[in-house]
Amino acid sequence: MATENLDKQKTIDLRKKHVGPSCKVFFSHDPIKIVRARGQYMYNEKDEKYLDCINNVAHVGHCHPDVVEAGAKQMELLNTNSRFLHDNLVLYAQRLQATLPEKLSVCYFVNSGSEANDLALRLAWQYTGHKDIITLENAYHGHVSSLIDISPYKFQQMACAEPSQHVHVALSPDIYRGKYCEDHPDPAIAYAENVKDIIEQAHKKGRKIAAFIAESLQSCGGQVIPPVGYFQKVAQHVRNAGGIFIADEVQVGFGRVGTHFWGFQLQGEDFVPDIVTMGKPIGNGHPMSCVITTREVAESFMSSGMEYFNTFGGNPVSCAIGLAVLDVIEKEDLQGNALHIGGYLTRLLYDLKKRHLLVGDVRGRGLFIGLDLVRNRDKRTPATAEAQDVIYRSEQFKPPMCFSREDAELVVEKIDQILTDLEKTLGLQMSEALISENGHTKRKEPSDENGLVHPSIGSSHKNTGTLPHDKKTKKRLKT
Amino acid sequence: MATENLDKQKTIDLRKKHVGPSCKVFFSHDPIKIVRARGQYMYNEKDEKYLDCINNVAHVGHCHPDVVEAGAKQMELLNTNSRFLHDNLVLYAQRLQATLPEKLSVCYFVNSGSEANDLALRLAWQYTGHKDIITLENAYHGHVSSLIDISPYKFQQMACAEPSQHVHVALSPDIYRGKYCEDHPDPAIAYAENVKDIIEQAHKKGRKIAAFIAESLQSCGGQVIPPVGYFQKVAQHVRNAGGIFIADEVQVGFGRVGTHFWGFQLQGEDFVPDIVTMGKPIGNGHPMSCVITTREVAESFMSSGMEYFNTFGGNPVSCAIGLAVLDVIEKEDLQGNALHIGGYLTRLLYDLKKRHLLVGDVRGRGLFIGLDLVRNRDKRTPATAEAQDVIYRSEQFKPPMCFSREDAELVVEKIDQILTDLEKTLGLQMSEALISENGHTKRKEPSDENGLVHPSIGSSHKNTGTLPHDKKTKKRLKT
């Protein structure tokens, strides 16, 4: 490891010289240099503390000692490929399977969410013999070329923003800002009908659907929580067309939604995807990931005659780390914590909405929460510039799962202050009438069901969400 | 980590139940369960020792203590994404750059050779504005869908073995079994002319070349060492067509070839690729990899407007491990060891050729050595079945770089014995005439240049190359 400690400017200079300029840092005008982290806290080179509100990779907390120990011990003993038998591989596969419906029983271990989603496409193509993929507006599924193709969030950044011929973009099931909102009698069916229409259009052109892919809750795409029943209906349409359903759990899986271990389970027990892909939180930062599918899909993939070999995937170190992460989630009841602290944070944010015109919507599940900032509540005009420039995208919360009540209070206090300053600058002020009306929406107050608000939609940006502690807040955290 | 120790049959059963059947084990009729490893030795559940002859991932030796320590220490301190500044990232980029020609100065850190090669394609597509890729016969560049497309080694396993429209397959520059052999006056120019022809054909169809991609020495493709000058000529043709040259060093980089740190450097100092991709050995088993390119290509990639973000790529743990691997290669002069032991092993194998009709060719560079088994030396008929079934593909050597003289002697003794038995079964016997002639080829004896034989070609299969030690050999190793 690096024994030198570079001056921050030297780090910046070397980065400019030797790291791809497409690889952005947070706060590019004054980037943060983090040198250590623990739990939900990160520290810069001056030992100043930051509260990490968005790192859904450091799932069980930065540098969790159990995870570090498991990794270090296995590194000392053996790290080789999966062409040899190893207990870690099979025990881990068994443990992961146990979190899922029984028919999702066959695992492929890979190194990243991107590798997982690309493999999911390969499985779908082989199993169905079809080529076309239906993806959602604003979706992001990874950085390899096949996934840029199915990620409007990415390909729309390009000059040529047209999707590839085999890619169809469906409406995002967004009931706050989408085509069918919470006042629609059945947005789940309405949004699923859009997928059905797409399939019919594709069939007219002689094209065939291999798969529908969606995050179980859209993350980069704006913290969108699909209405219950949507996935069931979509799966029905897609399967009728000979395609399969891929649930992308890369960002939202592993207990984050609080009530369930997987995001797709929010849709109800009658919904089972054909493929589930995992990623970010799975190894608490260790590069690993997994695809789980049915025996039928797996057998079909084998029948192509092509071996699947992934050099690093499923190595004993990755599996040891994956097992340790599952152990910690269980031992520390982090899913329960996500439910309770997530609910508490949501309620605090909902209180903010009562006092700040800029807050258009608060929505979330467990510790996956979005704060939707608007310029105009009636028109629901996104306050993109405000969110980006002032709060610097801190409108999305997906912190390490060990987040505490005090952390939640600190975050909300900070946001309250920022919103107050911002509204002063913008000349926005809430009238007495508005305060009593509490916004105009027909939506319910946050219910106590799961300690969370009812479904709705989200902000449209990734965020950094690291919150610098000033002295006052540092003191608070220490008490 | 796994605390249970499963009975081997239980491990096999669980694997069948929960791991994709396309993921093959070595020796599927009686797979090996490895529980620990150190240096070039692996141990099964009965503590029986195996000599690892093919693991080019455990580059500096299995579980090297310096690498383990670097990884463990950094895991304890911080593991986060590259949107924060970190010294490990920039110091590692600087160290890697220093091994390469100056113009290859910009790094992208990713998680696997597949991610690296896919990114290389994306860079080429963006930089050139062209789409077509020229790849070599038998090439393998990775398992994500874009790379299956350019890997004849893979796509030819499929029922539909036709390459995609944008993919062109060039002749492998194989001077043992290819179109132009060692008796051709200039195979480098002749093979490069084939690439030129392909470009002209593509242009006639209105297609445009984005890149030529090749492993610096073909690995799965049959241990092919391209004749010197071939890459220069190909690069000239490809650049004239507006394309770029991608050197895939995933299997052969990091000093393995002995005389040089990178395989492409065997072509001479006048050759510089536009992109170099790395992988397998880079982290001694840790899932990581890198793409290095020129400032021009990197700036063009940025100009697309699309950010590149890789969740795990370039994290402080991966970079700490990468730095430690470079340190060990240097400290233990493993490149020098590859040169000397590789040369010694090649000479021992060449001696085998004098005594065994089945040995058609021995070729290699450093510790990247191929033994080409033939049914008929004149016709150079590959002895595929013999190589697979009897020696079980042990014809390829790419062991951990700490391989010793004793290891080399043990391997050759084992192969000698197997070949003797096999030739007896097949009724092959070397005549006095042949022995004195030492095969019929016009090739030179192994020269002492780099301690290695002259260039030529290779076996056409991946191999397992783990050699079980019987009691006798164990004893030998202990002395």
GROMACS .gro file of N, CA and C in nm, chain A residues 1-2 6 11-12 14-18 20-26 32-34 36-37 55 63 68 73-80 82-83 85-89 94 105-107 112 115 118 122 143-146 154 157-158 280 285-287 295 301-302 304 306-308 310-312, chain B residues 1-2 6 11 14-18 20-26 32-34 36-37 55 63 68 70 73 75-80 82-83 85-89 94 105-107 112 115 118 122 143-146 154 157-158 280 285-287 295 301-302 304 306-308 310-312 320:
model
  414
    1MET      N    1   0.083  -0.120   0.000
    1MET     CA    2   0.000   0.000   0.000
    1MET      C    3   0.087   0.125   0.000
    2ALA      N    4   0.023   0.236  -0.029
    2ALA     CA    5   0.096   0.362  -0.040
    2ALA      C    6   0.151   0.401   0.097
    6LEU      N    7   0.064   1.221   0.010
    6LEU     CA    8   0.084   1.333  -0.080
    6LEU      C    9   0.007   1.455  -0.032
   11THR      N   10  -0.190   1.529  -0.518
   11THR     CA   11  -0.286   1.423  -0.553
   11THR      C   12  -0.373   1.468  -0.671
   12ILE      N   13  -0.419   1.591  -0.664
   12ILE     CA   14  -0.504   1.645  -0.772
   12ILE      C   15  -0.424   1.650  -0.904
   14LEU      N   16  -0.156   1.475  -0.997
   14LEU     CA   17  -0.129   1.341  -1.050
   14LEU      C   18  -0.256   1.280  -1.109
   15ARG      N   19  -0.366   1.307  -1.045
   15ARG     CA   20  -0.493   1.254  -1.097
   15ARG      C   21  -0.521   1.313  -1.235
   16LYS      N   22  -0.501   1.444  -1.248
   16LYS     CA   23  -0.522   1.508  -1.379
   16LYS      C   24  -0.431   1.447  -1.484
   17LYS      N   25  -0.311   1.412  -1.444
   17LYS     CA   26  -0.212   1.361  -1.539
   17LYS      C   27  -0.241   1.216  -1.579
   18HIS      N   28  -0.280   1.135  -1.484
   18HIS     CA   29  -0.281   0.990  -1.509
   18HIS      C   30  -0.415   0.920  -1.500
   20GLY      N   31  -0.818   0.899  -1.627
   20GLY     CA   32  -0.909   0.939  -1.734
   20GLY      C   33  -0.995   1.058  -1.695
   21PRO      N   34  -0.998   1.162  -1.778
   21PRO     CA   35  -1.075   1.282  -1.743
   21PRO      C   36  -1.226   1.258  -1.740
   22SER      N   37  -1.272   1.145  -1.793
   22SER     CA   38  -1.415   1.112  -1.784
   22SER      C   39  -1.452   1.061  -1.645
   23CYS      N   40  -1.350   1.031  -1.565
   23CYS     CA   41  -1.375   0.981  -1.428
   23CYS      C   42  -1.383   1.101  -1.336
   24LYS      N   43  -1.504   1.138  -1.300
   24LYS     CA   44  -1.525   1.261  -1.225
   24LYS      C   45  -1.505   1.242  -1.074
   25VAL      N   46  -1.462   1.349  -1.009
   25VAL     CA   47  -1.461   1.349  -0.862
   25VAL      C   48  -1.584   1.427  -0.815
   26PHE      N   49  -1.622   1.402  -0.691
   26PHE     CA   50  -1.726   1.484  -0.629
   26PHE      C   51  -1.669   1.624  -0.606
   32ILE      N   52  -1.283   1.628  -0.236
   32ILE     CA   53  -1.257   1.580  -0.099
   32ILE      C   54  -1.157   1.466  -0.104
   33LYS      N   55  -1.060   1.472  -0.015
   33LYS     CA   56  -0.964   1.362  -0.004
   33LYS      C   57  -0.997   1.286   0.124
   34ILE      N   58  -1.044   1.166   0.107
   34ILE     CA   59  -1.081   1.085   0.224
   34ILE      C   60  -0.966   0.989   0.252
   36ARG      N   61  -0.963   0.788   0.570
   36ARG     CA   62  -1.008   0.672   0.647
   36ARG      C   63  -1.159   0.681   0.669
   37ALA      N   64  -1.217   0.571   0.706
   37ALA     CA   65  -1.361   0.569   0.729
   37ALA      C   66  -1.395   0.455   0.823
   55ASN      N   67  -2.354   0.630   0.051
   55ASN     CA   68  -2.273   0.518   0.006
   55ASN      C   69  -2.346   0.386   0.027
   63CYS      N   70  -1.545  -0.035   0.648
   63CYS     CA   71  -1.440  -0.111   0.717
   63CYS      C   72  -1.494  -0.192   0.835
   68VAL      N   73  -1.363  -0.721   0.724
   68VAL     CA   74  -1.219  -0.708   0.702
   68VAL      C   75  -1.148  -0.836   0.746
   73LYS      N   76  -0.831  -1.308   0.637
   73LYS     CA   77  -0.801  -1.449   0.669
   73LYS      C   78  -0.802  -1.534   0.543
   74GLN      N   79  -0.902  -1.511   0.458
   74GLN     CA   80  -0.910  -1.595   0.338
   74GLN      C   81  -0.798  -1.560   0.240
   75MET      N   82  -0.762  -1.431   0.232
   75MET     CA   83  -0.652  -1.391   0.144
   75MET      C   84  -0.523  -1.464   0.180
   76GLU      N   85  -0.505  -1.484   0.310
   76GLU     CA   86  -0.385  -1.553   0.359
   76GLU      C   87  -0.382  -1.701   0.322
   77LEU      N   88  -0.502  -1.756   0.306
   77LEU     CA   89  -0.516  -1.902   0.293
   77LEU      C   90  -0.521  -1.948   0.148
   78LEU      N   91  -0.606  -1.884   0.069
   78LEU     CA   92  -0.625  -1.926  -0.071
   78LEU      C   93  -0.711  -1.824  -0.144
   79ASN      N   94  -0.667  -1.789  -0.264
   79ASN     CA   95  -0.749  -1.708  -0.353
   79ASN      C   96  -0.728  -1.760  -0.494
   80THR      N   97  -0.821  -1.842  -0.541
   80THR     CA   98  -0.803  -1.895  -0.676
   80THR      C   99  -0.936  -1.900  -0.749
   82SER      N  100  -1.269  -2.050  -0.975
   82SER     CA  101  -1.375  -2.143  -0.940
   82SER      C  102  -1.370  -2.272  -1.022
   83ARG      N  103  -1.258  -2.298  -1.089
   83ARG     CA  104  -1.245  -2.428  -1.157
   83ARG      C  105  -1.201  -2.537  -1.059
   85LEU      N  106  -1.296  -2.693  -0.674
   85LEU     CA  107  -1.404  -2.692  -0.575
   85LEU      C  108  -1.361  -2.610  -0.455
   86HIS      N  109  -1.455  -2.535  -0.398
   86HIS     CA  110  -1.426  -2.467  -0.272
   86HIS      C  111  -1.555  -2.450  -0.193
   87ASP      N  112  -1.545  -2.471  -0.061
   87ASP     CA  113  -1.665  -2.463   0.023
   87ASP      C  114  -1.725  -2.323   0.025
   88ASN      N  115  -1.640  -2.219   0.027
   88ASN     CA  116  -1.695  -2.083   0.034
   88ASN      C  117  -1.793  -2.057  -0.079
   89LEU      N  118  -1.756  -2.102  -0.196
   89LEU     CA  119  -1.841  -2.077  -0.313
   89LEU      C  120  -1.979  -2.139  -0.295
   94GLN      N  121  -2.553  -2.105  -0.148
   94GLN     CA  122  -2.666  -2.157  -0.071
   94GLN      C  123  -2.730  -2.048   0.017
  105SER      N  124  -3.257  -2.039  -0.813
  105SER     CA  125  -3.168  -2.129  -0.738
  105SER      C  126  -3.027  -2.141  -0.794
  106VAL      N  127  -2.999  -2.084  -0.912
  106VAL     CA  128  -2.868  -2.105  -0.973
  106VAL      C  129  -2.789  -1.975  -0.982
  107CYS      N  130  -2.666  -1.977  -0.928
  107CYS     CA  131  -2.585  -1.855  -0.918
  107CYS      C  132  -2.471  -1.853  -1.019
  112SER      N  133  -1.882  -0.735  -1.083
  112SER     CA  134  -1.943  -0.602  -1.071
  112SER      C  135  -2.088  -0.609  -1.118
  115GLU      N  136  -2.095  -0.645  -1.492
  115GLU     CA  137  -2.078  -0.782  -1.540
  115GLU      C  138  -2.205  -0.864  -1.517
  118ASP      N  139  -2.475  -0.758  -1.773
  118ASP     CA  140  -2.440  -0.808  -1.907
  118ASP      C  141  -2.466  -0.958  -1.916
  122ARG      N  142  -2.711  -1.188  -2.161
  122ARG     CA  143  -2.668  -1.308  -2.235
  122ARG      C  144  -2.759  -1.427  -2.202
  143HIS      N  145  -2.189   0.010  -1.705
  143HIS     CA  146  -2.100   0.087  -1.793
  143HIS      C  147  -2.042   0.008  -1.909
  144VAL      N  148  -2.067  -0.123  -1.917
  144VAL     CA  149  -2.014  -0.193  -2.034
  144VAL      C  150  -2.106  -0.165  -2.154
  145SER      N  151  -2.052  -0.185  -2.274
  145SER     CA  152  -2.120  -0.132  -2.392
  145SER      C  153  -2.262  -0.183  -2.409
  146SER      N  154  -2.286  -0.311  -2.377
  146SER     CA  155  -2.421  -0.366  -2.392
  146SER      C  156  -2.519  -0.296  -2.298
  154LYS      N  157  -2.759   0.703  -1.953
  154LYS     CA  158  -2.627   0.721  -2.012
  154LYS      C  159  -2.635   0.761  -2.158
  157GLN      N  160  -2.688   1.109  -2.275
  157GLN     CA  161  -2.580   1.209  -2.261
  157GLN      C  162  -2.502   1.226  -2.392
  158MET      N  163  -2.520   1.130  -2.483
  158MET     CA  164  -2.444   1.133  -2.607
  158MET      C  165  -2.512   1.222  -2.709
  280LYS      N  166  -2.333  -0.362  -0.592
  280LYS     CA  167  -2.272  -0.270  -0.496
  280LYS      C  168  -2.256  -0.319  -0.352
  285GLY      N  169  -1.787  -0.322  -0.059
  285GLY     CA  170  -1.678  -0.251  -0.126
  285GLY      C  171  -1.586  -0.343  -0.205
  286HIS      N  172  -1.584  -0.469  -0.168
  286HIS     CA  173  -1.502  -0.565  -0.241
  286HIS      C  174  -1.566  -0.587  -0.379
  287PRO      N  175  -1.483  -0.590  -0.485
  287PRO     CA  176  -1.540  -0.603  -0.619
  287PRO      C  177  -1.597  -0.743  -0.643
  295ARG      N  178  -3.337  -2.271  -1.281
  295ARG     CA  179  -3.273  -2.390  -1.337
  295ARG      C  180  -3.294  -2.393  -1.490
  301PHE      N  181  -2.871  -2.190  -2.098
  301PHE     CA  182  -2.743  -2.122  -2.122
  301PHE      C  183  -2.633  -2.226  -2.146
  302MET      N  184  -2.638  -2.334  -2.070
  302MET     CA  185  -2.537  -2.438  -2.088
  302MET      C  186  -2.553  -2.506  -2.223
  304SER      N  187  -2.603  -2.397  -2.498
  304SER     CA  188  -2.539  -2.328  -2.611
  304SER      C  189  -2.404  -2.392  -2.642
  306MET      N  190  -2.138  -2.316  -2.487
  306MET     CA  191  -2.030  -2.225  -2.450
  306MET      C  192  -2.009  -2.227  -2.299
  307GLU      N  193  -1.887  -2.258  -2.259
  307GLU     CA  194  -1.853  -2.253  -2.117
  307GLU      C  195  -1.862  -2.109  -2.068
  308TYR      N  196  -1.897  -2.091  -1.941
  308TYR     CA  197  -1.885  -1.958  -1.882
  308TYR      C  198  -1.774  -1.961  -1.779
  310ASN      N  199  -1.531  -1.698  -1.546
  310ASN     CA  200  -1.500  -1.564  -1.499
  310ASN      C  201  -1.379  -1.577  -1.407
  311THR      N  202  -1.267  -1.522  -1.448
  311THR     CA  203  -1.139  -1.542  -1.377
  311THR      C  204  -1.149  -1.521  -1.226
  312PHE      N  205  -1.205  -1.405  -1.187
  312PHE     CA  206  -1.207  -1.372  -1.044
  312PHE      C  207  -1.340  -1.411  -0.977
  480MET      N  208  -1.602  -1.575   0.676
  480MET     CA  209  -1.558  -1.686   0.592
  480MET      C  210  -1.620  -1.817   0.639
  481ALA      N  211  -1.613  -1.913   0.552
  481ALA     CA  212  -1.675  -2.042   0.583
  481ALA      C  213  -1.607  -2.106   0.702
  485LEU      N  214  -1.689  -2.886   0.445
  485LEU     CA  215  -1.782  -2.983   0.388
  485LEU      C  216  -1.708  -3.105   0.336
  490THR      N  217  -1.974  -3.080  -0.121
  490THR     CA  218  -1.935  -2.962  -0.199
  490THR      C  219  -1.979  -2.979  -0.345
  493LEU      N  220  -2.366  -2.949  -0.369
  493LEU     CA  221  -2.414  -2.811  -0.358
  493LEU      C  222  -2.378  -2.731  -0.483
  494ARG      N  223  -2.261  -2.760  -0.536
  494ARG     CA  224  -2.222  -2.689  -0.658
  494ARG      C  225  -2.318  -2.720  -0.773
  495LYS      N  226  -2.350  -2.849  -0.785
  495LYS     CA  227  -2.445  -2.888  -0.890
  495LYS      C  228  -2.579  -2.819  -0.872
  496LYS      N  229  -2.617  -2.800  -0.746
  496LYS     CA  230  -2.748  -2.744  -0.717
  496LYS      C  231  -2.751  -2.592  -0.739
  497HIS      N  232  -2.645  -2.525  -0.701
  497HIS     CA  233  -2.653  -2.378  -0.692
  497HIS      C  234  -2.557  -2.300  -0.780
  499GLY      N  235  -2.407  -2.222  -1.170
  499GLY     CA  236  -2.440  -2.237  -1.312
  499GLY      C  237  -2.366  -2.353  -1.376
  500PRO      N  238  -2.439  -2.443  -1.444
  500PRO     CA  239  -2.374  -2.560  -1.504
  500PRO      C  240  -2.277  -2.523  -1.616
  501SER      N  241  -2.281  -2.400  -1.667
  501SER     CA  242  -2.184  -2.357  -1.767
  501SER      C  243  -2.047  -2.328  -1.705
  502CYS      N  244  -2.044  -2.320  -1.571
  502CYS     CA  245  -1.918  -2.292  -1.502
  502CYS      C  246  -1.850  -2.425  -1.473
  503LYS      N  247  -1.751  -2.458  -1.552
  503LYS     CA  248  -1.690  -2.592  -1.545
  503LYS      C  249  -1.582  -2.598  -1.436
  504VAL      N  250  -1.567  -2.718  -1.382
  504VAL     CA  251  -1.452  -2.743  -1.294
  504VAL      C  252  -1.346  -2.817  -1.375
  505PHE      N  253  -1.223  -2.810  -1.329
  505PHE     CA  254  -1.118  -2.892  -1.387
  505PHE      C  255  -1.146  -3.038  -1.352
  511ILE      N  256  -1.091  -3.135  -0.829
  511ILE     CA  257  -0.996  -3.114  -0.720
  511ILE      C  258  -1.052  -3.008  -0.625
  512LYS      N  259  -1.042  -3.037  -0.497
  512LYS     CA  260  -1.083  -2.939  -0.397
  512LYS      C  261  -0.956  -2.882  -0.334
  513ILE      N  262  -0.930  -2.759  -0.360
  513ILE     CA  263  -0.809  -2.695  -0.306
  513ILE      C  264  -0.849  -2.613  -0.183
  515ARG      N  265  -0.585  -2.468   0.041
  515ARG     CA  266  -0.487  -2.364   0.071
  515ARG      C  267  -0.379  -2.365  -0.036
  516ALA      N  268  -0.305  -2.257  -0.043
  516ALA     CA  269  -0.198  -2.248  -0.142
  516ALA      C  270  -0.094  -2.149  -0.093
  534ASN      N  271  -0.129  -2.115  -1.335
  534ASN     CA  272  -0.205  -2.004  -1.279
  534ASN      C  273  -0.133  -1.871  -1.301
  542CYS      N  274  -0.101  -1.626  -0.232
  542CYS     CA  275  -0.104  -1.572  -0.096
  542CYS      C  276   0.029  -1.507  -0.056
  547VAL      N  277  -0.094  -0.979   0.069
  547VAL     CA  278  -0.200  -1.000   0.169
  547VAL      C  279  -0.199  -0.887   0.272
  549ALA      N  280  -0.077  -0.580   0.246
  549ALA     CA  281  -0.118  -0.452   0.187
  549ALA      C  282  -0.269  -0.445   0.174
  552LYS      N  283  -0.440  -0.431   0.536
  552LYS     CA  284  -0.422  -0.301   0.602
  552LYS      C  285  -0.514  -0.195   0.541
  554MET      N  286  -0.790  -0.249   0.369
  554MET     CA  287  -0.931  -0.282   0.397
  554MET      C  288  -0.974  -0.228   0.533
  555GLU      N  289  -0.882  -0.231   0.628
  555GLU     CA  290  -0.911  -0.182   0.763
  555GLU      C  291  -0.930  -0.031   0.768
  556LEU      N  292  -0.864   0.038   0.673
  556LEU     CA  293  -0.855   0.184   0.678
  556LEU      C  294  -0.963   0.252   0.596
  557LEU      N  295  -0.976   0.210   0.472
  557LEU     CA  296  -1.071   0.276   0.380
  557LEU      C  297  -1.085   0.195   0.252
  558ASN      N  298  -1.209   0.177   0.210
  558ASN     CA  299  -1.235   0.120   0.078
  558ASN      C  300  -1.355   0.192   0.021
  559THR      N  301  -1.329   0.289  -0.066
  559THR     CA  302  -1.443   0.362  -0.123
  559THR      C  303  -1.417   0.390  -0.270
  561SER      N  304  -1.379   0.601  -0.645
  561SER     CA  305  -1.279   0.697  -0.692
  561SER      C  306  -1.336   0.837  -0.714
  562ARG      N  307  -1.455   0.865  -0.662
  562ARG     CA  308  -1.507   1.002  -0.670
  562ARG      C  309  -1.448   1.089  -0.559
  564LEU      N  310  -1.072   1.186  -0.378
  564LEU     CA  311  -0.929   1.177  -0.405
  564LEU      C  312  -0.867   1.073  -0.314
  565HIS      N  313  -0.772   0.998  -0.367
  565HIS     CA  314  -0.696   0.907  -0.280
  565HIS      C  315  -0.556   0.889  -0.337
  566ASP      N  316  -0.458   0.887  -0.247
  566ASP     CA  317  -0.318   0.874  -0.292
  566ASP      C  318  -0.291   0.741  -0.362
  567ASN      N  319  -0.350   0.633  -0.311
  567ASN     CA  320  -0.322   0.501  -0.373
  567ASN      C  321  -0.353   0.503  -0.522
  568LEU      N  322  -0.464   0.563  -0.556
  568LEU     CA  323  -0.507   0.566  -0.697
  568LEU      C  324  -0.403   0.635  -0.784
  573GLN      N  325   0.062   0.623  -1.154
  573GLN     CA  326   0.196   0.671  -1.189
  573GLN      C  327   0.295   0.554  -1.203
  584SER      N  328  -0.033   0.726  -2.113
  584SER     CA  329  -0.022   0.796  -1.984
  584SER      C  330  -0.151   0.806  -1.905
  585VAL      N  331  -0.265   0.767  -1.963
  585VAL     CA  332  -0.392   0.787  -1.892
  585VAL      C  333  -0.458   0.653  -1.858
  586CYS      N  334  -0.490   0.637  -1.729
  586CYS     CA  335  -0.542   0.509  -1.678
  586CYS      C  336  -0.692   0.514  -1.649
  591SER      N  337  -1.195  -0.621  -1.410
  591SER     CA  338  -1.160  -0.749  -1.473
  591SER      C  339  -1.107  -0.721  -1.613
  594GLU      N  340  -1.393  -0.625  -1.836
  594GLU     CA  341  -1.431  -0.483  -1.829
  594GLU      C  342  -1.328  -0.396  -1.900
  597ASP      N  343  -1.372  -0.435  -2.284
  597ASP     CA  344  -1.495  -0.367  -2.328
  597ASP      C  345  -1.473  -0.215  -2.330
  601ARG      N  346  -1.496   0.071  -2.629
  601ARG     CA  347  -1.571   0.198  -2.619
  601ARG      C  348  -1.481   0.316  -2.651
  622HIS      N  349  -1.557  -1.227  -2.145
  622HIS     CA  350  -1.687  -1.294  -2.141
  622HIS      C  351  -1.806  -1.202  -2.151
  623VAL      N  352  -1.787  -1.068  -2.153
  623VAL     CA  353  -1.907  -0.985  -2.170
  623VAL      C  354  -1.946  -0.986  -2.318
  624SER      N  355  -2.071  -0.951  -2.344
  624SER     CA  356  -2.127  -0.978  -2.477
  624SER      C  357  -2.049  -0.913  -2.590
  625SER      N  358  -1.999  -0.790  -2.568
  625SER     CA  359  -1.922  -0.723  -2.674
  625SER      C  360  -1.794  -0.799  -2.707
  633LYS      N  361  -1.460  -1.818  -2.856
  633LYS     CA  362  -1.589  -1.837  -2.790
  633LYS      C  363  -1.702  -1.852  -2.891
  636GLN      N  364  -1.789  -2.170  -3.060
  636GLN     CA  365  -1.851  -2.279  -2.983
  636GLN      C  366  -2.003  -2.282  -3.003
  637MET      N  367  -2.056  -2.171  -3.054
  637MET     CA  368  -2.201  -2.159  -3.071
  637MET      C  369  -2.245  -2.225  -3.201
  759LYS      N  370  -0.564  -1.032  -1.535
  759LYS     CA  371  -0.535  -1.144  -1.446
  759LYS      C  372  -0.426  -1.121  -1.340
  764GLY      N  373  -0.483  -1.206  -0.796
  764GLY     CA  374  -0.608  -1.273  -0.760
  764GLY      C  375  -0.718  -1.178  -0.720
  765HIS      N  376  -0.680  -1.059  -0.676
  765HIS     CA  377  -0.780  -0.959  -0.639
  765HIS      C  378  -0.848  -0.910  -0.767
  766PRO      N  379  -0.981  -0.896  -0.765
  766PRO     CA  380  -1.052  -0.856  -0.887
  766PRO      C  381  -1.024  -0.710  -0.922
  774ARG      N  382  -0.332   1.040  -2.414
  774ARG     CA  383  -0.406   1.161  -2.380
  774ARG      C  384  -0.513   1.190  -2.487
  780PHE      N  385  -1.267   1.059  -2.550
  780PHE     CA  386  -1.370   0.985  -2.475
  780PHE      C  387  -1.449   1.081  -2.385
  781MET      N  388  -1.376   1.175  -2.326
  781MET     CA  389  -1.444   1.272  -2.240
  781MET      C  390  -1.536   1.362  -2.321
  783SER      N  391  -1.729   1.307  -2.543
  783SER     CA  392  -1.862   1.253  -2.571
  783SER      C  393  -1.965   1.309  -2.473
  785MET      N  394  -2.012   1.187  -2.182
  785MET     CA  395  -2.056   1.082  -2.091
  785MET      C  396  -1.951   1.057  -1.983
  786GLU      N  397  -1.993   1.070  -1.859
  786GLU     CA  398  -1.903   1.040  -1.748
  786GLU      C  399  -1.870   0.890  -1.750
  787TYR      N  400  -1.750   0.855  -1.704
  787TYR     CA  401  -1.721   0.714  -1.682
  787TYR      C  402  -1.709   0.689  -1.533
  789ASN      N  403  -1.697   0.374  -1.247
  789ASN     CA  404  -1.689   0.232  -1.218
  789ASN      C  405  -1.688   0.219  -1.066
  790THR      N  406  -1.795   0.161  -1.011
  790THR     CA  407  -1.815   0.159  -0.865
  790THR      C  408  -1.693   0.113  -0.786
  791PHE      N  409  -1.637  -0.001  -0.826
  791PHE     CA  410  -1.526  -0.057  -0.749
  791PHE      C  411  -1.390  -0.019  -0.807
  799ALA      N  412  -0.383  -0.051  -0.345
  799ALA     CA  413  -0.280  -0.094  -0.250
  799ALA      C  414  -0.226  -0.231  -0.291
   0.00000   0.00000   0.00000
